[in-house]
mmCIF file of C-alpha atoms and ligand atoms in Angstrom:
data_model
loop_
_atom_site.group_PDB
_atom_site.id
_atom_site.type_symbol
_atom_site.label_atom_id
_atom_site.label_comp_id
_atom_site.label_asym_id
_atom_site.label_seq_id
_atom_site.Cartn_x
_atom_site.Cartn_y
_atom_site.Cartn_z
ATOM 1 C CA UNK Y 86 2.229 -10.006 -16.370
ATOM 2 C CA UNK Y 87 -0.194 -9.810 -13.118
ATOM 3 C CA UNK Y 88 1.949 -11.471 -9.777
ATOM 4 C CA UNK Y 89 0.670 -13.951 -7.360
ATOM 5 C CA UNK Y 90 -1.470 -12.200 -5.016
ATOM 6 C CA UNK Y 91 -0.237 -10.548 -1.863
ATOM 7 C CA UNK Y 92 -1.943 -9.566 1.095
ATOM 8 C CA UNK Y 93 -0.824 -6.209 2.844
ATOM 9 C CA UNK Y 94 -3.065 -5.642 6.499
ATOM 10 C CA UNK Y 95 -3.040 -2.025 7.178
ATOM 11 C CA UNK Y 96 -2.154 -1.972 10.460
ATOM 12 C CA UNK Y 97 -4.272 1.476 10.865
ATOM 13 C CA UNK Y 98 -6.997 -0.508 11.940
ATOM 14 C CA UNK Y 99 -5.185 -2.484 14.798
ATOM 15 C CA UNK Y 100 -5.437 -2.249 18.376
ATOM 16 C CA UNK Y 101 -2.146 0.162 18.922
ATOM 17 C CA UNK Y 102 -2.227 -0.311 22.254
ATOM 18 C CA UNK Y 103 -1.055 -4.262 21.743
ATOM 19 C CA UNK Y 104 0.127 -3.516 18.341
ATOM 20 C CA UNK Y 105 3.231 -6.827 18.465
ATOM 21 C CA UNK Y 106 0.389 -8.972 18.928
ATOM 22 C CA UNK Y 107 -1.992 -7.915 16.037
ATOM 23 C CA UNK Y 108 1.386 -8.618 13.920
ATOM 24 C CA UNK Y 109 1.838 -11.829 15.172
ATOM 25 C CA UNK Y 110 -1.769 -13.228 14.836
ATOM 26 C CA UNK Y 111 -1.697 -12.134 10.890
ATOM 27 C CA UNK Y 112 2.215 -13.200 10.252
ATOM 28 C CA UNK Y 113 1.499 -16.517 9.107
ATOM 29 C CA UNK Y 114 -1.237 -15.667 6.799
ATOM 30 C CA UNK Y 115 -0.613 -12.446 4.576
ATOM 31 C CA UNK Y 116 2.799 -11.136 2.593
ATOM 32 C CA UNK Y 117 4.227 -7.560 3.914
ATOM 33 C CA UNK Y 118 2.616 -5.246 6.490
ATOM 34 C CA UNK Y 119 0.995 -1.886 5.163
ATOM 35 C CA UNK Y 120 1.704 1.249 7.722
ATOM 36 C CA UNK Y 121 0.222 4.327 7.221
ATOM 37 C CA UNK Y 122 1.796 7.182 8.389
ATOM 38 C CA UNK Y 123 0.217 10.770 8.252
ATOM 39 C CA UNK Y 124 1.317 14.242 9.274
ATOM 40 C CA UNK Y 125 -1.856 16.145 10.041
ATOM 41 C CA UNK Y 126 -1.324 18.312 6.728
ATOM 42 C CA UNK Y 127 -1.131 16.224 3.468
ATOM 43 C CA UNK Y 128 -4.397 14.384 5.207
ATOM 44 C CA UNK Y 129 -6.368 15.683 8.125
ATOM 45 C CA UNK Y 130 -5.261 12.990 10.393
ATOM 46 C CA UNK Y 131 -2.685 11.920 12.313
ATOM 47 C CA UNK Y 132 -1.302 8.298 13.073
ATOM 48 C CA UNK Y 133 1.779 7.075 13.839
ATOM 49 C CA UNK Y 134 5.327 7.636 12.921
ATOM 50 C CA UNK Y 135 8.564 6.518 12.941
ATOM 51 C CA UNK Y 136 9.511 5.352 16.514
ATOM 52 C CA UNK Y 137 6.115 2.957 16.299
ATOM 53 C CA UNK Y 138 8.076 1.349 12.822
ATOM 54 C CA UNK Y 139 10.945 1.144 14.761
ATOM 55 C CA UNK Y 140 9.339 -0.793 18.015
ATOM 56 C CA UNK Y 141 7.544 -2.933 15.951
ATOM 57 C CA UNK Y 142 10.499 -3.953 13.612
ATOM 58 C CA UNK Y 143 12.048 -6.974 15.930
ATOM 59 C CA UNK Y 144 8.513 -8.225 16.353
ATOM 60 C CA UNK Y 145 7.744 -9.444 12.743
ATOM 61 C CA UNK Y 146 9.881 -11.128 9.497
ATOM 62 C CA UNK Y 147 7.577 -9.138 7.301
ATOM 63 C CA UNK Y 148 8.555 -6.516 5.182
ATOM 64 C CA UNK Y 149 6.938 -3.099 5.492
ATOM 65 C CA UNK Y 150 5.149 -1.084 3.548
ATOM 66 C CA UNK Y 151 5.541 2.461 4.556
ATOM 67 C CA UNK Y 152 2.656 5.001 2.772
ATOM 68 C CA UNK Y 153 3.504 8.325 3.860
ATOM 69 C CA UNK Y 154 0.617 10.588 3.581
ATOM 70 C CA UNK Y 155 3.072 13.487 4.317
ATOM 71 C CA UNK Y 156 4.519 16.361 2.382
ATOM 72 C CA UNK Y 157 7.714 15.650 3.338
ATOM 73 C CA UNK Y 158 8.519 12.209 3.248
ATOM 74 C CA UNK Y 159 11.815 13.175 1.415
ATOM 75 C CA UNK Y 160 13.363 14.243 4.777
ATOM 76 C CA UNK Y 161 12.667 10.933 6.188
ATOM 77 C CA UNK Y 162 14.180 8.443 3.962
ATOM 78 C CA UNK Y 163 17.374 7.634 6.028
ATOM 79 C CA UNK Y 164 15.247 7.445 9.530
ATOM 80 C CA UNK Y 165 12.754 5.353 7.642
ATOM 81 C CA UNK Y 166 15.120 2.800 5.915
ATOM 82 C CA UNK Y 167 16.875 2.526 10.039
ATOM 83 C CA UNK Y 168 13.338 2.281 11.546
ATOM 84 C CA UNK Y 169 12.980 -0.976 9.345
ATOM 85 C CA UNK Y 170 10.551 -0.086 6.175
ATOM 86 C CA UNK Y 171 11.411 -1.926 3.150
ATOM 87 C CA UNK Y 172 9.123 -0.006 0.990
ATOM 88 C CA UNK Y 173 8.410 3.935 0.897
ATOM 89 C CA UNK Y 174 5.717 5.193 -1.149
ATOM 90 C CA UNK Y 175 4.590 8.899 -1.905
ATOM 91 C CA UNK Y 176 2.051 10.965 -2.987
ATOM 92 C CA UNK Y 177 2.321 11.952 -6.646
ATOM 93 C CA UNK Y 178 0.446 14.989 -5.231
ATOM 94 C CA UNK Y 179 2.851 15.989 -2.885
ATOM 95 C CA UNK Y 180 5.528 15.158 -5.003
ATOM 96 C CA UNK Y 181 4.413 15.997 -8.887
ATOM 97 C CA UNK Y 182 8.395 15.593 -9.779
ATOM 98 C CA UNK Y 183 9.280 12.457 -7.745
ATOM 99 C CA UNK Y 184 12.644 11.679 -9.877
ATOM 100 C CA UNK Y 185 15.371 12.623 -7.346
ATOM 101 C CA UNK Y 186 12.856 11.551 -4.597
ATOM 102 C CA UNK Y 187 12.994 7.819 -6.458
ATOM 103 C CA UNK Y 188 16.831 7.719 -6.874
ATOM 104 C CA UNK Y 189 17.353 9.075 -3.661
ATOM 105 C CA UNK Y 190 15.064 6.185 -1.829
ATOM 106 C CA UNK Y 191 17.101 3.264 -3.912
ATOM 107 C CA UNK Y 192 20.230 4.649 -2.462
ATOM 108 C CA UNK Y 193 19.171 3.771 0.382
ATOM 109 C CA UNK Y 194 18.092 0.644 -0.300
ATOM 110 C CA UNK Y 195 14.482 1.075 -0.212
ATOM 111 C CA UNK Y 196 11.714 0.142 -2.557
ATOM 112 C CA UNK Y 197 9.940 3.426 -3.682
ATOM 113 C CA UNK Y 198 6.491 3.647 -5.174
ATOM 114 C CA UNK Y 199 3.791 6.532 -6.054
ATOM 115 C CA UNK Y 200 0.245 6.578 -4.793
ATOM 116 C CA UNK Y 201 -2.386 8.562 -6.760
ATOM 117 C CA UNK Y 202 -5.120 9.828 -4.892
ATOM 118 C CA UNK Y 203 -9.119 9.283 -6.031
ATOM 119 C CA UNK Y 204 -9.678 12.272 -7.906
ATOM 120 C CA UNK Y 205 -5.374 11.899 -9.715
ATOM 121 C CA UNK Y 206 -5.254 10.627 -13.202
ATOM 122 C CA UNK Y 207 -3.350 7.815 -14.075
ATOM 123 C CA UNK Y 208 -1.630 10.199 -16.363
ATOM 124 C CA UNK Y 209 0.022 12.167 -13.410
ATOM 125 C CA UNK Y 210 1.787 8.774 -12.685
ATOM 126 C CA UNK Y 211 2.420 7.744 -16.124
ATOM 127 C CA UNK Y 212 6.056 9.271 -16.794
ATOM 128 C CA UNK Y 213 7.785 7.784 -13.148
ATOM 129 C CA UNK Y 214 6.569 4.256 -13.730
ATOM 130 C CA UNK Y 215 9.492 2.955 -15.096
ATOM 131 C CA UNK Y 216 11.196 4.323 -11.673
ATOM 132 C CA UNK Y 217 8.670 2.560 -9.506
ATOM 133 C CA UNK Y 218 8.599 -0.834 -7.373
ATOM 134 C CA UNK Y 219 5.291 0.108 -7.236
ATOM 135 C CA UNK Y 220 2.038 1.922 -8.219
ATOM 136 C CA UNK Y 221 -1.039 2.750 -5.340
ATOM 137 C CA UNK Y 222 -3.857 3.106 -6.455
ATOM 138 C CA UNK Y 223 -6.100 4.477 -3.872
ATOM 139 C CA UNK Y 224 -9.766 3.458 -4.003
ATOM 140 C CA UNK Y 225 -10.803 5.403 -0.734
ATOM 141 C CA UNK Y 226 -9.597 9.178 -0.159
ATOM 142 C CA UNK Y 227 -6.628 9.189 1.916
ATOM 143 C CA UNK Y 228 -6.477 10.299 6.093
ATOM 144 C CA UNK Y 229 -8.862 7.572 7.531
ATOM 145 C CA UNK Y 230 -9.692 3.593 7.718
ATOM 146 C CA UNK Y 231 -13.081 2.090 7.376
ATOM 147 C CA UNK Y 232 -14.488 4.071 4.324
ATOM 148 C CA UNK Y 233 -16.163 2.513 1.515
ATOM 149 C CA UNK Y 234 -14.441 1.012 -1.903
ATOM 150 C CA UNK Y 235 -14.692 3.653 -4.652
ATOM 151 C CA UNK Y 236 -15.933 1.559 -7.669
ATOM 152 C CA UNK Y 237 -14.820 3.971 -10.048
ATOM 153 C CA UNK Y 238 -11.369 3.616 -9.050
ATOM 154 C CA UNK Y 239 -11.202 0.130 -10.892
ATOM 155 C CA UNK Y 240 -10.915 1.663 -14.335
ATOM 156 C CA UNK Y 241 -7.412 3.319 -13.067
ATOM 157 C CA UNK Y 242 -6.130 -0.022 -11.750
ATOM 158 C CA UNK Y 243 -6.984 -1.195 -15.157
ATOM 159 C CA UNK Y 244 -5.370 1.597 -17.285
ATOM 160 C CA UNK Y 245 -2.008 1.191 -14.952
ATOM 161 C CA UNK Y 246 -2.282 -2.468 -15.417
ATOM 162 C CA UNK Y 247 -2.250 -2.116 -19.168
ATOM 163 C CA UNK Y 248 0.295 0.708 -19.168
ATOM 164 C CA UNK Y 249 2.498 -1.625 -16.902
ATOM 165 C CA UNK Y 250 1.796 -4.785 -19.093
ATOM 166 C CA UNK Y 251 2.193 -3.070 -22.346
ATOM 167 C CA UNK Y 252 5.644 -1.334 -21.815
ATOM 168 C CA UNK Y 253 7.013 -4.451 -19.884
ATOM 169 C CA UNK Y 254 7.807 -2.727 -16.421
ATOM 170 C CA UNK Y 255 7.997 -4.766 -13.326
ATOM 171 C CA UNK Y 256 5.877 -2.562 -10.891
ATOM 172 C CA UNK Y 257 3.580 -3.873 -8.445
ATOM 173 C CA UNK Y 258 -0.274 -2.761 -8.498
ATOM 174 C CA UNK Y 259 -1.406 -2.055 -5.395
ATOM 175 C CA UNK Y 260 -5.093 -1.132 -3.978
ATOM 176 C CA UNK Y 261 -5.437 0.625 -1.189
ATOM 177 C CA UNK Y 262 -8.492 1.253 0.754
ATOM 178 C CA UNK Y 263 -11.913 -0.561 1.545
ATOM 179 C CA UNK Y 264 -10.731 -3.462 0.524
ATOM 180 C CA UNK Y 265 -11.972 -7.278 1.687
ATOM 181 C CA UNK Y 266 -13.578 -10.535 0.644
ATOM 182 C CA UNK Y 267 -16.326 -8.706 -1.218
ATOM 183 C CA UNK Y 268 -14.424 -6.987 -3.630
ATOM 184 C CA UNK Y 269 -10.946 -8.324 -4.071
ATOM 185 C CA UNK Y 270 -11.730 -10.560 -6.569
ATOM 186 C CA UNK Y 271 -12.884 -7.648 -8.375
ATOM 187 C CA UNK Y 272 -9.567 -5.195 -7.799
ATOM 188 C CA UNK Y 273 -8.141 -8.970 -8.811
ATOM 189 C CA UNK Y 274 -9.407 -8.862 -12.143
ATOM 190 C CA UNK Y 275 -8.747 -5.258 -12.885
ATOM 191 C CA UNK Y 276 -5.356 -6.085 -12.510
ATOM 192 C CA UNK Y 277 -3.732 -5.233 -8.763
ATOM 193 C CA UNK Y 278 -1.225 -7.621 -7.219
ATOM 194 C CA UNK Y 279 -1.560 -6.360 -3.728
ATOM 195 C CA UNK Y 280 -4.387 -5.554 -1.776
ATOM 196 C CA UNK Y 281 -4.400 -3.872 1.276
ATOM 197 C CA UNK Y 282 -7.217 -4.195 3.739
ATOM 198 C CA UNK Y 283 -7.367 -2.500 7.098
ATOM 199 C CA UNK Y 284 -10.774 -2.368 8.905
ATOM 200 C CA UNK Y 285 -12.188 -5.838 7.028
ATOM 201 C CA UNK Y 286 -9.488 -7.476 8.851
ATOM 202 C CA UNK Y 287 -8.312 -6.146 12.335
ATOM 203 C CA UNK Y 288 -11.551 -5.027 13.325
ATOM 204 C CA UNK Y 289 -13.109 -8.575 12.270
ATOM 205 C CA UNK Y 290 -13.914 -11.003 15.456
ATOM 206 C CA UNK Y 291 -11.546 -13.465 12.973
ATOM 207 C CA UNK Y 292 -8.791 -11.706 11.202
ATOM 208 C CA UNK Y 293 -7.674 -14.918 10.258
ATOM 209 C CA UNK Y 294 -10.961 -16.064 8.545
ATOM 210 C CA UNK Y 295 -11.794 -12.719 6.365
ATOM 211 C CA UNK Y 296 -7.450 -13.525 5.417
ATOM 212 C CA UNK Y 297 -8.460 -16.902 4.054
ATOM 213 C CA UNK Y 298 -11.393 -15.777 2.326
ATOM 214 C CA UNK Y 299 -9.744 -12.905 0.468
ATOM 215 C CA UNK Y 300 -7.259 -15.881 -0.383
ATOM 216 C CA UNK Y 301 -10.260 -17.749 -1.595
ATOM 217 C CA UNK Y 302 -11.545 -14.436 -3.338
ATOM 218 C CA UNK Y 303 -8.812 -14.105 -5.036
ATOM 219 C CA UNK Y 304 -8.024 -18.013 -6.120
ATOM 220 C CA UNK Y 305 -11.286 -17.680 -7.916
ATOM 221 C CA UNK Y 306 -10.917 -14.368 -9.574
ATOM 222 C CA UNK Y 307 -9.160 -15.195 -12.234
ATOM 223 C CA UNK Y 308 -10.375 -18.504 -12.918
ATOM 224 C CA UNK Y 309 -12.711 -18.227 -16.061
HETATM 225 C C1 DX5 K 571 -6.134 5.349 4.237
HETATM 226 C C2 DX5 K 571 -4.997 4.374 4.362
HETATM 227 C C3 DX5 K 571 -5.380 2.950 4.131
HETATM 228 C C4 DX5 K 571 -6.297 2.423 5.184
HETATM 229 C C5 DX5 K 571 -6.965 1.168 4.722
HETATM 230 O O1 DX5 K 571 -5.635 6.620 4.447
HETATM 231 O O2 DX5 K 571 -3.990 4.685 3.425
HETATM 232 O O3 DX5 K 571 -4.213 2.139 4.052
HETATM 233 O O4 DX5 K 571 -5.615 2.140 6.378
HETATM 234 O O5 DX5 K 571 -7.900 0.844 5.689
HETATM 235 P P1 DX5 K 571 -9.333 0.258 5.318
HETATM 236 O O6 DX5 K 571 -9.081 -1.111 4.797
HETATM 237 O O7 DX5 K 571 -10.044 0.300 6.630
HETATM 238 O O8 DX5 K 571 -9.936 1.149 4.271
HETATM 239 ZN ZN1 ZN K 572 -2.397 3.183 3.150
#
């Protein structure tokens, strides 16, 4: 059964350098945080890490979606969870045998989830479901904000949508990447329950505005 919709800004796209206030100003209007965290070697970037999760932790009720885009996110799980994240996921590609990686997350109390990359069948994911709070599908290739929605990546949301559905599993579908009014309806109807949007929103003159009309995006979407 598709979830209300949540909203998850990618605080990738925010102004770092007054980071407590970009929170603030989206709080009221969207349902966890997304924070991307890279290590220069799973993805050619680098962004932030766990002393930012940390800082920003007192400033904001919202829970936090941590996407490492590391190989080693496994050594981080107990710094994470103390930093504040509610949610860890990890690459499927970094971690093709994620079972003690999944078990060893809940003991700490976090959510755990597995992202699949562009080019990653759903297949790859297909066996860990059932250990997941969540599925990512990503619909831009991972290391950067502001790229373009990969259409073609709406045919996986839809194949882990009925694979969820079908088998009765409570994970989350989440999109990640490109995403904002123009095409959540569509990532809507394919079947995600979260959408994460970086660039439409903190690098829009109204963050709030392109919030409520994702909102009204996705009201509509599933209205025949
Ligand atoms: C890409 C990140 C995304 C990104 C989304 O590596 O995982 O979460 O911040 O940003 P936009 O919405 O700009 O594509
Ligand atoms: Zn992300």
């Amino acid at each position: 059964m598709i979830k209300p919709a949540r909203i998850a800004p990618s605080i990738l796209a925010a102004d770092f350098s007054k980071l407590g206030d970009e929170v603030a100003l989206v709080e009221p209007h969207v349902d966890l945080l997304h924070i991307d965290v890279m290590d220069g070697h799973f993805v050619p970037n680098l962004s932030l890490g766990i002393p930012v999760i940390a800082s920003l932790r007192p400033y904001t009720r919202l829970r936090f979606d941590c996407h490492m885009m590391t190989t080693n996110a496994d050594a981080y799980l107990a710094e994470l969870r103390v930093a504040g994240a509610d949610i860890v996921t990890v690459h499927i590609e970094a971690f093709p045998e994620p079972e003690q990686l999944a078990r060893n997350a809940r003991s700490e109390g976090l959510e755990f989830g597995l992202v699949l990359n562009p080019p990653t069948p759903f297949d790859a994911v297909a066996p860990f479901v059932e250990l997941c709070d969540l599925v990512v599908v990503m619909s831009v290739h991972p290391g950067f904000g502001g790229q373009s929605f990969i259409d073609a990546t709406l045919g996986k949301i839809e194949e882990a949508r009925k694979f969820v559905d079908s088998r009765g599993l409570g994970a989350d579908i989440e999109v990640d990447g490109g995403i904002g009014p123009e095409n959540v309806g569509r990532a809507r109807r394919a079947g995600a329950d979260v959408f994460v949007a970086g660039s439409s929103v903190f690098h829009a003159e109204d963050p709030v505005a392109v919030i409520a009309a994702m909102r009204t995006e996705l009201d509509m979407s599933l209205t025949p």
